[in-house]
Amino acid sequence: TLPCPPGARPCSPKYFGLGAMVCVCNTTYCDTLDPLVLPAVGSYVKYESSKAGKRLERSEGRFQRRLCALDVVLSLDTTQRFQRVKGFGGSITDAAAINILSLPERAQDHLLRSYFSEEG
């Protein structure tokens, strides 16, 4: 398995060639996150996955009032609490449901928990 980043179980990788890899979830194992805890005021927590091998790699940082960075611009409206975030989501199609139902019951449970529970 890959090393365990803080706050997550290690990924059990399966490789498909051409740099394609997925984390395996089966009847005995599924990688998950620890329950999320809000960071201290002025700080953030980031989880990152990448084709280069990061799988929900956790990192922390502090917001800075003024930082010159040409490639990153982050605007945060601190006067608005619970801002809406667009871009997260998922769906279960009929084909996905058929595949999920073909798994053993325990693997189904692991898979659905990884999508829809607090540790997912």
PDB file of C-alpha atoms in Angstrom:
ATOM      1  CA  THR A   1       0.000   0.000   0.000  1.00  0.00           C
ATOM      2  CA  LEU A   2       0.989   3.625  -0.409  1.00  0.00           C
ATOM      3  CA  PRO A   3       2.152   5.648   2.634  1.00  0.00           C
ATOM      4  CA  CYS A   4      -0.638   6.903   4.861  1.00  0.00           C
ATOM      5  CA  PRO A   5      -1.057  10.691   4.796  1.00  0.00           C
ATOM      6  CA  PRO A   6      -2.215  12.175   8.107  1.00  0.00           C
ATOM      7  CA  GLY A   7      -5.981  11.891   8.361  1.00  0.00           C
ATOM      8  CA  ALA A   8      -6.416   9.079   5.835  1.00  0.00           C
ATOM      9  CA  ARG A   9      -5.951   5.329   5.535  1.00  0.00           C
ATOM     10  CA  PRO A  10      -3.425   4.313   2.890  1.00  0.00           C
ATOM     11  CA  CYS A  11      -4.591   3.612  -0.651  1.00  0.00           C
ATOM     12  CA  SER A  12      -4.584   0.009  -1.826  1.00  0.00           C
ATOM     13  CA  PRO A  13      -3.587   0.693  -5.452  1.00  0.00           C
ATOM     14  CA  LYS A  14      -4.589  -1.163  -8.611  1.00  0.00           C
ATOM     15  CA  TYR A  15      -2.741  -0.139 -11.784  1.00  0.00           C
ATOM     16  CA  PHE A  16      -4.239  -0.154 -15.287  1.00  0.00           C
ATOM     17  CA  GLY A  17      -1.207   0.960 -17.317  1.00  0.00           C
ATOM     18  CA  LEU A  18      -0.583   4.352 -18.932  1.00  0.00           C
ATOM     19  CA  GLY A  19      -0.319   5.872 -15.461  1.00  0.00           C
ATOM     20  CA  ALA A  20      -3.897   4.957 -14.507  1.00  0.00           C
ATOM     21  CA  MET A  21      -4.421   3.858 -10.912  1.00  0.00           C
ATOM     22  CA  VAL A  22      -7.422   3.537  -8.605  1.00  0.00           C
ATOM     23  CA  CYS A  23      -7.688   2.823  -4.888  1.00  0.00           C
ATOM     24  CA  VAL A  24      -9.293  -0.561  -4.285  1.00  0.00           C
ATOM     25  CA  CYS A  25     -12.318  -0.920  -2.044  1.00  0.00           C
ATOM     26  CA  ASN A  26     -13.381  -4.491  -1.266  1.00  0.00           C
ATOM     27  CA  THR A  27     -14.881  -6.642   1.495  1.00  0.00           C
ATOM     28  CA  THR A  28     -11.870  -6.294   3.809  1.00  0.00           C
ATOM     29  CA  TYR A  29     -10.581  -2.788   3.130  1.00  0.00           C
ATOM     30  CA  CYS A  30     -11.564   0.657   1.905  1.00  0.00           C
ATOM     31  CA  ASP A  31      -9.462   3.805   2.283  1.00  0.00           C
ATOM     32  CA  THR A  32     -11.250   6.600   4.164  1.00  0.00           C
ATOM     33  CA  LEU A  33     -10.626   9.907   5.867  1.00  0.00           C
ATOM     34  CA  ASP A  34     -10.775  10.588   9.564  1.00  0.00           C
ATOM     35  CA  PRO A  35     -13.750  12.762  10.547  1.00  0.00           C
ATOM     36  CA  LEU A  36     -13.188  16.347   9.421  1.00  0.00           C
ATOM     37  CA  VAL A  37     -12.440  18.962  12.062  1.00  0.00           C
ATOM     38  CA  LEU A  38     -12.606  22.677  11.342  1.00  0.00           C
ATOM     39  CA  PRO A  39      -9.150  24.291  11.387  1.00  0.00           C
ATOM     40  CA  ALA A  40      -8.260  27.240  13.604  1.00  0.00           C
ATOM     41  CA  VAL A  41      -9.355  30.700  12.475  1.00  0.00           C
ATOM     42  CA  GLY A  42      -7.014  31.934   9.754  1.00  0.00           C
ATOM     43  CA  SER A  43      -5.981  28.395   8.760  1.00  0.00           C
ATOM     44  CA  TYR A  44      -7.114  25.904   6.123  1.00  0.00           C
ATOM     45  CA  VAL A  45      -6.931  22.171   5.468  1.00  0.00           C
ATOM     46  CA  LYS A  46      -6.529  20.884   1.903  1.00  0.00           C
ATOM     47  CA  TYR A  47      -6.975  17.344   0.556  1.00  0.00           C
ATOM     48  CA  GLU A  48      -5.350  16.731  -2.821  1.00  0.00           C
ATOM     49  CA  SER A  49      -5.400  13.850  -5.304  1.00  0.00           C
ATOM     50  CA  SER A  50      -3.331  13.783  -8.474  1.00  0.00           C
ATOM     51  CA  LYS A  51      -2.330  11.583 -11.371  1.00  0.00           C
ATOM     52  CA  ALA A  52       1.195  11.719  -9.932  1.00  0.00           C
ATOM     53  CA  GLY A  53       0.059   9.533  -7.014  1.00  0.00           C
ATOM     54  CA  LYS A  54      -1.411  11.789  -4.345  1.00  0.00           C
ATOM     55  CA  ARG A  55      -4.559  10.246  -2.874  1.00  0.00           C
ATOM     56  CA  LEU A  56      -6.433  12.554  -0.522  1.00  0.00           C
ATOM     57  CA  GLU A  57      -3.086  13.890   0.713  1.00  0.00           C
ATOM     58  CA  ARG A  58      -3.801  16.219   3.623  1.00  0.00           C
ATOM     59  CA  SER A  59      -1.956  19.474   4.155  1.00  0.00           C
ATOM     60  CA  GLU A  60      -2.531  22.520   6.319  1.00  0.00           C
ATOM     61  CA  GLY A  61      -1.705  26.168   5.897  1.00  0.00           C
ATOM     62  CA  ARG A  62      -2.446  29.671   7.089  1.00  0.00           C
ATOM     63  CA  PHE A  63      -4.071  32.416   5.079  1.00  0.00           C
ATOM     64  CA  GLN A  64      -1.871  35.446   4.521  1.00  0.00           C
ATOM     65  CA  ARG A  65      -3.224  38.973   4.074  1.00  0.00           C
ATOM     66  CA  ARG A  66      -0.955  39.842   1.164  1.00  0.00           C
ATOM     67  CA  LEU A  67       0.911  37.372  -0.960  1.00  0.00           C
ATOM     68  CA  CYS A  68       2.184  37.937  -4.482  1.00  0.00           C
ATOM     69  CA  ALA A  69       1.585  34.799  -6.526  1.00  0.00           C
ATOM     70  CA  LEU A  70       1.182  35.023 -10.279  1.00  0.00           C
ATOM     71  CA  ASP A  71      -0.524  31.662 -10.783  1.00  0.00           C
ATOM     72  CA  VAL A  72      -2.940  31.545  -7.818  1.00  0.00           C
ATOM     73  CA  VAL A  73      -5.685  34.004  -6.900  1.00  0.00           C
ATOM     74  CA  LEU A  74      -7.997  33.110  -4.027  1.00  0.00           C
ATOM     75  CA  SER A  75     -10.696  35.533  -2.951  1.00  0.00           C
ATOM     76  CA  LEU A  76     -12.399  34.845   0.351  1.00  0.00           C
ATOM     77  CA  ASP A  77     -15.382  36.886   1.518  1.00  0.00           C
ATOM     78  CA  THR A  78     -15.058  36.709   5.301  1.00  0.00           C
ATOM     79  CA  THR A  79     -18.303  38.650   5.766  1.00  0.00           C
ATOM     80  CA  GLN A  80     -20.388  35.829   4.302  1.00  0.00           C
ATOM     81  CA  ARG A  81     -20.625  32.716   6.430  1.00  0.00           C
ATOM     82  CA  PHE A  82     -21.283  29.282   4.861  1.00  0.00           C
ATOM     83  CA  GLN A  83     -20.562  30.282   1.281  1.00  0.00           C
ATOM     84  CA  ARG A  84     -21.860  28.015  -1.488  1.00  0.00           C
ATOM     85  CA  VAL A  85     -19.359  25.796  -3.272  1.00  0.00           C
ATOM     86  CA  LYS A  86     -20.021  24.548  -6.801  1.00  0.00           C
ATOM     87  CA  GLY A  87     -18.176  21.692  -8.443  1.00  0.00           C
ATOM     88  CA  PHE A  88     -18.494  18.776  -6.013  1.00  0.00           C
ATOM     89  CA  GLY A  89     -20.866  15.986  -6.759  1.00  0.00           C
ATOM     90  CA  GLY A  90     -21.493  12.569  -8.043  1.00  0.00           C
ATOM     91  CA  SER A  91     -24.222  10.409  -9.397  1.00  0.00           C
ATOM     92  CA  ILE A  92     -25.254   6.814  -9.362  1.00  0.00           C
ATOM     93  CA  THR A  93     -26.445   5.705 -12.762  1.00  0.00           C
ATOM     94  CA  ASP A  94     -28.305   2.496 -13.480  1.00  0.00           C
ATOM     95  CA  ALA A  95     -25.037   0.999 -14.749  1.00  0.00           C
ATOM     96  CA  ALA A  96     -23.228   2.032 -11.546  1.00  0.00           C
ATOM     97  CA  ALA A  97     -26.044   0.588  -9.407  1.00  0.00           C
ATOM     98  CA  ILE A  98     -25.866  -2.721 -11.290  1.00  0.00           C
ATOM     99  CA  ASN A  99     -22.106  -2.874 -10.663  1.00  0.00           C
ATOM    100  CA  ILE A 100     -22.495  -1.919  -6.994  1.00  0.00           C
ATOM    101  CA  LEU A 101     -25.138  -4.613  -6.511  1.00  0.00           C
ATOM    102  CA  SER A 102     -22.782  -7.184  -8.050  1.00  0.00           C
ATOM    103  CA  LEU A 103     -20.326  -6.639  -5.170  1.00  0.00           C
ATOM    104  CA  PRO A 104     -20.445  -8.640  -1.943  1.00  0.00           C
ATOM    105  CA  GLU A 105     -22.638  -6.921   0.666  1.00  0.00           C
ATOM    106  CA  ARG A 106     -19.671  -5.815   2.797  1.00  0.00           C
ATOM    107  CA  ALA A 107     -17.906  -4.271  -0.232  1.00  0.00           C
ATOM    108  CA  GLN A 108     -21.147  -2.449  -1.096  1.00  0.00           C
ATOM    109  CA  ASP A 109     -21.199  -1.054   2.432  1.00  0.00           C
ATOM    110  CA  HIS A 110     -17.552   0.105   2.205  1.00  0.00           C
ATOM    111  CA  LEU A 111     -18.138   1.712  -1.177  1.00  0.00           C
ATOM    112  CA  LEU A 112     -21.300   3.562  -0.135  1.00  0.00           C
ATOM    113  CA  ARG A 113     -19.685   4.730   3.124  1.00  0.00           C
ATOM    114  CA  SER A 114     -16.710   6.090   1.175  1.00  0.00           C
ATOM    115  CA  TYR A 115     -19.103   8.214  -0.892  1.00  0.00           C
ATOM    116  CA  PHE A 116     -21.804   9.264   1.550  1.00  0.00           C
ATOM    117  CA  SER A 117     -20.539   9.117   5.145  1.00  0.00           C
ATOM    118  CA  GLU A 118     -18.584  11.616   7.233  1.00  0.00           C
ATOM    119  CA  GLU A 119     -15.379   9.598   6.780  1.00  0.00           C
ATOM    120  CA  GLY A 120     -15.818   9.448   2.994  1.00  0.00           C
TER     121      GLY A 120
END
